[in-house]
Short mmCIF file of C-alpha atoms in Angstrom, two decimals:
data_model
loop_
_atom_site.label_atom_id
_atom_site.label_comp_id
_atom_site.label_asym_id
_atom_site.label_seq_id
_atom_site.Cartn_x
_atom_site.Cartn_y
_atom_site.Cartn_z
CA MET A 2 -0.12 -0.22 0.45
CA PRO A 3 1.54 3.27 -0.92
CA ARG A 4 2.29 5.73 1.94
CA VAL A 5 2.11 9.33 0.38
CA LEU A 6 3.88 12.23 2.64
CA VAL A 7 2.53 15.57 2.07
CA ALA A 8 5.14 18.20 3.35
CA GLY A 9 3.56 21.48 3.69
CA LYS A 10 0.04 23.03 3.79
CA LEU A 11 -1.91 21.69 0.91
CA HIS A 12 -6.02 22.86 0.00
CA GLU A 13 -8.33 20.71 1.17
CA ARG A 14 -9.49 19.83 -1.83
CA GLY A 15 -6.57 18.45 -3.05
CA LEU A 16 -6.34 16.48 0.72
CA ALA A 17 -9.65 14.99 -0.06
CA VAL A 18 -8.59 13.37 -3.44
CA LEU A 19 -5.67 11.44 -1.54
CA ARG A 20 -7.79 10.58 1.47
CA ASN A 21 -10.70 9.28 -0.77
CA ALA A 22 -8.25 7.39 -3.03
CA PRO A 23 -8.11 3.63 -2.60
CA GLY A 24 -5.16 1.81 -0.88
CA ILE A 25 -3.43 5.03 -0.25
CA GLU A 26 -2.07 5.96 3.67
CA LEU A 27 -1.31 9.81 4.25
CA ASP A 28 1.20 11.63 6.02
CA TYR A 29 0.46 15.18 6.04
CA VAL A 30 2.96 17.76 7.87
CA GLU A 31 1.93 21.12 7.45
CA ALA A 32 4.66 22.93 8.16
CA ILE A 33 6.74 24.23 5.36
CA THR A 34 10.52 23.15 6.71
CA LEU A 35 12.93 20.88 6.21
CA GLU A 36 13.10 19.83 9.47
CA SER A 37 9.55 19.07 9.70
CA TYR A 38 8.87 16.54 7.00
CA VAL A 39 12.55 14.70 6.99
CA PRO A 40 11.45 12.30 9.88
CA TYR A 41 8.59 11.03 7.85
CA MET A 42 10.92 10.23 4.80
CA ALA A 43 12.32 7.18 5.59
CA LYS A 44 8.74 5.22 4.93
CA ALA A 45 7.74 7.54 2.47
CA ASP A 46 6.95 5.92 -1.14
CA ALA A 47 5.92 9.38 -2.47
CA LEU A 48 6.54 13.01 -1.73
CA LEU A 49 4.52 16.16 -2.40
CA VAL A 50 6.35 19.04 -1.28
CA ARG A 51 5.96 23.05 -1.41
CA THR A 52 9.03 25.37 -1.49
CA GLN A 53 11.14 23.54 1.07
CA PRO A 54 14.70 21.90 0.04
CA VAL A 55 14.86 18.14 -1.10
CA THR A 56 18.32 17.61 -1.03
CA ALA A 57 20.46 14.63 -2.04
CA ASP A 58 20.81 13.65 1.71
CA VAL A 59 17.21 13.45 1.76
CA ILE A 60 16.85 11.55 -0.83
CA ALA A 61 19.04 9.14 -0.11
CA GLY A 62 17.71 8.29 3.22
CA ALA A 63 14.30 7.78 1.13
CA HIS A 64 14.77 4.19 0.38
CA ARG A 65 11.12 3.51 -0.95
CA LEU A 66 10.60 6.78 -2.82
CA GLN A 67 9.57 6.46 -5.78
CA ILE A 68 8.30 10.31 -7.12
CA VAL A 69 8.36 13.84 -5.77
CA SER A 70 5.82 15.62 -6.94
CA ARG A 71 6.13 19.64 -6.41
CA HIS A 72 3.13 21.94 -5.71
CA GLY A 73 4.25 24.49 -8.55
CA VAL A 74 6.61 24.54 -11.55
CA GLY A 75 9.48 25.57 -10.07
CA TYR A 76 12.34 22.94 -8.61
CA ASP A 77 15.17 24.57 -7.67
CA ALA A 78 15.43 23.25 -4.16
CA VAL A 79 15.00 19.86 -5.81
CA ASP A 80 18.19 18.01 -6.17
CA LEU A 81 17.36 16.53 -9.49
CA PRO A 82 20.56 14.43 -10.22
CA ALA A 83 20.07 12.56 -7.25
CA LEU A 84 16.44 11.65 -8.35
CA ASN A 85 17.91 11.23 -11.64
CA ALA A 86 20.26 8.75 -10.05
CA ARG A 87 17.56 6.63 -8.59
CA LYS A 88 15.32 6.89 -11.73
CA ILE A 89 12.75 8.99 -9.62
CA PRO A 90 10.45 10.83 -11.43
CA LEU A 91 10.03 14.85 -10.75
CA THR A 92 6.70 15.98 -11.85
CA VAL A 93 5.08 19.64 -11.51
CA VAL A 94 1.61 21.28 -12.31
CA GLY A 95 2.05 22.21 -15.54
CA ASP A 96 0.26 25.68 -16.72
CA VAL A 97 -2.31 25.95 -13.87
CA ASN A 98 -0.50 29.07 -12.01
CA ALA A 99 0.48 30.80 -15.47
CA ARG A 100 -2.69 33.25 -15.55
CA PRO A 101 -2.55 34.51 -12.10
CA VAL A 102 1.38 34.77 -12.02
CA ALA A 103 1.06 36.51 -15.37
CA GLU A 104 -1.69 38.98 -13.05
CA HIS A 105 0.68 39.83 -10.47
CA THR A 106 3.27 40.64 -12.70
CA LEU A 107 1.15 43.49 -14.23
CA LEU A 108 -0.72 44.22 -11.07
CA MET A 109 3.08 45.12 -9.77
CA LEU A 110 4.14 46.77 -13.45
CA LEU A 111 1.08 49.30 -12.71
CA ALA A 112 1.70 49.70 -9.25
CA ALA A 113 5.60 50.38 -9.63
CA ALA A 114 4.63 52.75 -12.78
CA LYS A 115 2.23 54.54 -10.31
CA ARG A 116 4.34 54.52 -7.87
CA LEU A 117 1.79 53.05 -5.37
CA PRO A 118 3.75 52.00 -1.89
CA ARG A 119 5.08 55.83 -1.78
CA HIS A 120 1.78 57.32 -2.36
CA ASP A 121 -0.28 55.37 -0.47
CA ALA A 122 2.00 55.93 2.44
CA ALA A 123 1.86 59.41 2.14
CA MET A 124 -1.70 59.55 2.18
CA ARG A 125 -1.39 57.70 5.30
CA SER A 126 0.45 60.17 6.68
CA GLY A 127 -1.50 63.25 5.69
CA ASP A 128 0.93 63.90 2.53
CA TRP A 129 -1.51 64.97 0.25
CA ASN A 130 0.83 67.39 -1.96
CA ILE A 131 2.90 65.05 -2.61
CA ARG A 132 0.36 64.65 -5.97
CA ASN A 133 2.12 67.39 -7.39
CA GLN A 134 5.44 65.58 -7.74
CA PHE A 135 4.06 63.96 -10.99
CA ALA A 136 6.07 61.12 -10.04
CA ALA A 137 4.00 58.60 -11.84
CA THR A 138 4.48 57.21 -15.71
CA GLU A 139 2.20 56.09 -18.10
CA LEU A 140 2.38 52.52 -19.95
CA ASP A 141 1.26 53.49 -23.25
CA GLY A 142 3.98 53.57 -25.70
CA LYS A 143 6.30 52.31 -23.75
CA ARG A 144 8.91 49.30 -24.68
CA LEU A 145 8.04 46.16 -22.27
CA LEU A 146 11.09 43.61 -22.67
CA ILE A 147 9.96 40.40 -21.57
CA VAL A 148 12.79 37.67 -20.53
CA GLY A 149 11.32 34.35 -20.84
CA PHE A 150 8.34 33.83 -22.93
CA GLY A 151 7.21 30.83 -22.17
CA ARG A 152 3.43 30.39 -20.42
CA VAL A 153 3.66 33.37 -18.33
CA GLY A 154 5.39 35.51 -20.31
CA ARG A 155 3.20 35.41 -23.41
CA LEU A 156 0.26 36.06 -21.00
CA VAL A 157 1.99 38.95 -19.29
CA ALA A 158 2.65 40.17 -23.27
CA ALA A 159 -1.31 39.59 -24.33
CA MET A 160 -2.33 41.53 -21.08
CA ALA A 161 0.21 44.34 -21.03
CA LYS A 162 -1.09 45.00 -25.17
CA PRO A 163 -4.01 46.83 -24.12
CA PHE A 164 -2.42 49.16 -22.26
CA GLY A 165 -0.51 50.22 -25.50
CA MET A 166 3.00 49.27 -24.55
CA SER A 167 5.74 48.13 -27.85
CA ILE A 168 6.42 44.20 -26.42
CA ALA A 169 9.78 42.92 -26.96
CA ALA A 170 10.79 39.65 -25.83
CA TYR A 171 13.99 37.08 -25.58
CA ASP A 172 13.90 33.29 -25.25
CA PRO A 173 16.61 31.65 -26.76
CA PHE A 174 14.51 28.18 -26.31
CA GLN A 175 11.31 29.37 -28.02
CA ALA A 176 10.73 29.06 -31.82
CA ALA A 177 10.63 32.35 -33.95
CA ASP A 178 6.95 31.31 -35.09
CA MET A 179 5.77 31.69 -31.14
CA PHE A 180 6.95 35.59 -31.33
CA ALA A 181 5.31 36.23 -34.49
CA GLY A 182 2.12 34.55 -33.73
CA ALA A 183 1.60 36.31 -30.69
CA GLY A 184 3.02 39.87 -32.39
CA VAL A 185 5.75 40.70 -30.57
CA GLU A 186 9.74 41.52 -31.74
CA ARG A 187 11.78 38.53 -31.04
CA VAL A 188 15.03 39.60 -29.35
CA ALA A 189 18.06 37.66 -30.17
CA ASP A 190 20.91 39.43 -27.73
CA LEU A 191 19.34 40.34 -24.25
CA GLN A 192 22.55 42.34 -23.31
CA ALA A 193 21.74 44.35 -26.51
CA ALA A 194 18.27 44.70 -25.76
CA LEU A 195 18.26 45.97 -22.07
CA PRO A 196 19.31 49.44 -22.84
CA SER A 197 16.33 50.41 -25.10
CA ALA A 198 13.43 48.99 -22.39
CA ASP A 199 11.48 50.87 -20.31
CA PHE A 200 10.10 48.03 -18.53
CA ILE A 201 11.65 44.60 -17.70
CA THR A 202 9.35 41.54 -16.24
CA LEU A 203 11.43 38.05 -15.54
CA HIS A 204 9.86 34.89 -16.18
CA VAL A 205 13.14 32.37 -16.42
CA PRO A 206 14.05 29.60 -14.14
CA LYS A 207 17.26 30.20 -11.78
CA THR A 208 20.28 28.81 -12.97
CA GLY A 209 23.67 28.66 -11.19
CA ASP A 210 25.43 31.36 -13.52
CA GLY A 211 24.48 34.20 -11.23
CA PRO A 212 21.99 36.84 -11.39
CA LEU A 213 20.35 37.73 -14.54
CA LEU A 214 20.66 41.15 -13.72
CA GLY A 215 23.79 41.82 -11.86
CA ALA A 216 25.40 45.09 -11.58
CA ALA A 217 26.96 44.79 -14.97
CA GLU A 218 23.53 44.27 -16.43
CA LEU A 219 21.96 47.01 -14.21
CA ALA A 220 24.58 49.96 -15.28
CA ARG A 221 23.34 49.39 -18.74
CA LEU A 222 19.65 49.90 -18.47
CA LYS A 223 17.85 53.45 -19.52
CA PRO A 224 17.68 55.35 -16.56
CA GLY A 225 14.31 55.33 -14.89
CA VAL A 226 13.58 51.96 -15.81
CA VAL A 227 10.70 49.63 -13.91
CA ILE A 228 11.98 46.50 -13.40
CA ILE A 229 9.75 43.24 -12.10
CA ASN A 230 10.39 39.94 -10.64
CA THR A 231 7.79 37.40 -10.20
CA ALA A 232 9.76 34.29 -11.52
CA ARG A 233 12.45 33.30 -8.86
CA GLY A 234 14.87 35.18 -6.18
CA GLY A 235 18.32 35.21 -7.26
CA LEU A 236 17.48 37.00 -10.95
CA ILE A 237 18.01 40.37 -9.96
CA ASP A 238 21.48 41.11 -7.79
CA GLU A 239 19.28 42.71 -4.92
CA ALA A 240 22.21 44.98 -3.81
CA ALA A 241 23.04 46.19 -6.85
CA LEU A 242 19.15 46.50 -7.18
CA ALA A 243 19.23 49.00 -4.31
CA ALA A 244 22.66 50.86 -5.51
CA ALA A 245 20.63 51.40 -9.01
CA LEU A 246 17.29 52.71 -7.29
CA ASP A 247 19.77 55.08 -5.50
CA ASN A 248 21.42 56.31 -8.35
CA GLY A 249 18.46 56.87 -10.36
CA THR A 250 19.21 54.01 -13.42
CA VAL A 251 15.75 51.97 -11.97
CA ALA A 252 13.27 53.88 -11.20
CA ALA A 253 10.61 51.52 -9.29
CA ALA A 254 10.57 47.72 -8.94
CA GLY A 255 8.36 44.93 -8.04
CA LEU A 256 9.69 42.11 -6.15
CA ASP A 257 7.63 38.86 -5.15
CA VAL A 258 10.44 36.58 -4.85
CA PHE A 259 13.67 37.28 -3.47
CA GLU A 260 17.26 35.67 -2.59
CA THR A 261 16.56 34.54 0.84
CA GLU A 262 12.89 33.52 1.17
CA PRO A 263 11.59 35.09 3.68
CA PRO A 264 14.09 37.82 3.72
CA THR A 265 15.37 38.87 7.16
CA PRO A 266 14.11 41.13 9.49
CA GLY A 267 16.40 43.82 8.92
CA TYR A 268 16.19 43.32 4.83
CA GLY A 269 17.76 46.47 3.16
CA LEU A 270 14.53 46.73 0.38
CA PHE A 271 11.58 46.77 3.24
CA CYS A 272 12.47 50.74 3.90
CA ASP A 273 12.30 51.54 0.00
CA GLN A 274 8.93 52.63 -1.14
CA ARG A 275 9.99 52.55 -4.58
CA ILE A 276 9.79 48.80 -4.53
CA VAL A 277 6.18 46.54 -4.37
CA LEU A 278 6.91 43.92 -2.41
CA THR A 279 5.06 40.81 -1.94
CA PRO A 280 5.49 37.45 -0.21
CA HIS A 281 6.32 34.89 -3.10
CA ILE A 282 2.33 34.80 -3.48
CA ALA A 283 2.02 35.77 -7.68
CA GLY A 284 0.70 32.11 -7.93
CA LEU A 285 -1.35 31.72 -4.87
CA THR A 286 -4.96 32.85 -5.56
CA GLN A 287 -7.76 30.71 -4.27
CA GLU A 288 -8.74 29.27 -7.64
CA CYS A 289 -4.72 28.48 -8.17
CA ALA A 290 -4.42 26.83 -4.69
CA ILE A 291 -7.24 24.33 -5.56
CA ARG A 292 -5.69 23.70 -9.21
CA MET A 293 -2.09 23.09 -7.93
CA ALA A 294 -2.85 20.66 -5.00
CA VAL A 295 -5.48 18.68 -7.05
CA VAL A 296 -3.12 18.26 -10.14
CA SER A 297 0.31 17.59 -7.47
CA VAL A 298 -2.05 14.89 -5.93
CA GLN A 299 -2.90 13.56 -9.14
CA ASN A 300 0.41 13.25 -10.24
CA ILE A 301 1.43 10.83 -7.24
CA LEU A 302 -2.05 8.84 -8.03
CA ASP A 303 -1.63 8.32 -11.62
CA HIS A 304 2.55 7.30 -11.11
CA PHE A 305 0.57 4.72 -9.07
CA ALA A 306 -1.71 3.48 -11.92
CA GLY A 307 1.02 3.66 -14.29
CA LYS A 308 -0.48 6.37 -16.25
CA LEU A 309 1.79 9.57 -14.99
CA ARG A 310 1.76 12.43 -17.90
CA SER A 311 5.23 12.54 -19.51
CA ASP A 312 4.39 16.15 -20.22
CA LEU A 313 4.27 16.95 -16.31
CA VAL A 314 7.65 15.01 -15.47
CA VAL A 315 10.78 17.26 -15.37
CA ASN A 316 13.42 14.74 -16.03
CA ARG A 317 11.52 12.64 -18.26
CA VAL A 318 14.62 11.67 -20.49
CA GLU A 319 16.73 11.10 -17.76
CA ILE A 320 14.76 8.63 -15.99
CA GLY A 321 13.79 7.04 -19.73
CA MET A 322 10.34 8.50 -20.10
CA ALA A 323 10.74 10.22 -23.49
#
């Protein structure tokens, strides 16, 4: 009888699918920490995990483990080579959170452009005259550079078009017709494209090559640019971002993800009202929480039923599914 470990709070709809599945035993640990779930791994045939690390040591100690199901689409915290070595599939939830992440990106784009945190704080402190600074900017006619033109990037492009933005996108892994079909300019050289952007949004995974936007890249930007990151922490060098805000290269920013999550209490950008900050919630709508819970559970059940969808398996080639 397969034993499923759910590590992290899961929507009740997903838990109901598991509890109603015949022949399944369930361990449920709501805390989203490594320490809270590791004691259960020795007996786990399947792991459903939120954002906690799944390290090589954890995998090595889970002798019964057959599948890891991510409650999301990112897998930076999972040791993929350790799973590959044992031919253990790592699954994700596909495009179920693409729309809310794209919506959140537009929310941050607008809030940053209109200097919402600063104006909100001024109103609450009685500073009505801040309105005379004309600090807000418009989206119409501005150039938006989308870095990463997958599901989220394409939705952001579609949502930004009605605002009158000129849209370009960089993604060397997408075919040329993907850009043409969306009516978006294809950018072949990211470094060359950076200086012409008025707004930049990031929608790519984190790699081990350092930040995508470090001090050198930020120095190339047009003064007054707005940067949004709803993808992965570490894509932007946060210290360099703070410096770019102070020297005027970056006018405003929106961050839903951070190098360290959660940020420490003394996190330097907390006090900067030019930045819109949210706690990694872009994909965490009520509707999406249900979809992610159900799909991440279904991936596990499908694995044990011998009908796992290969398109939701991250390492399908490495484990011989492709």
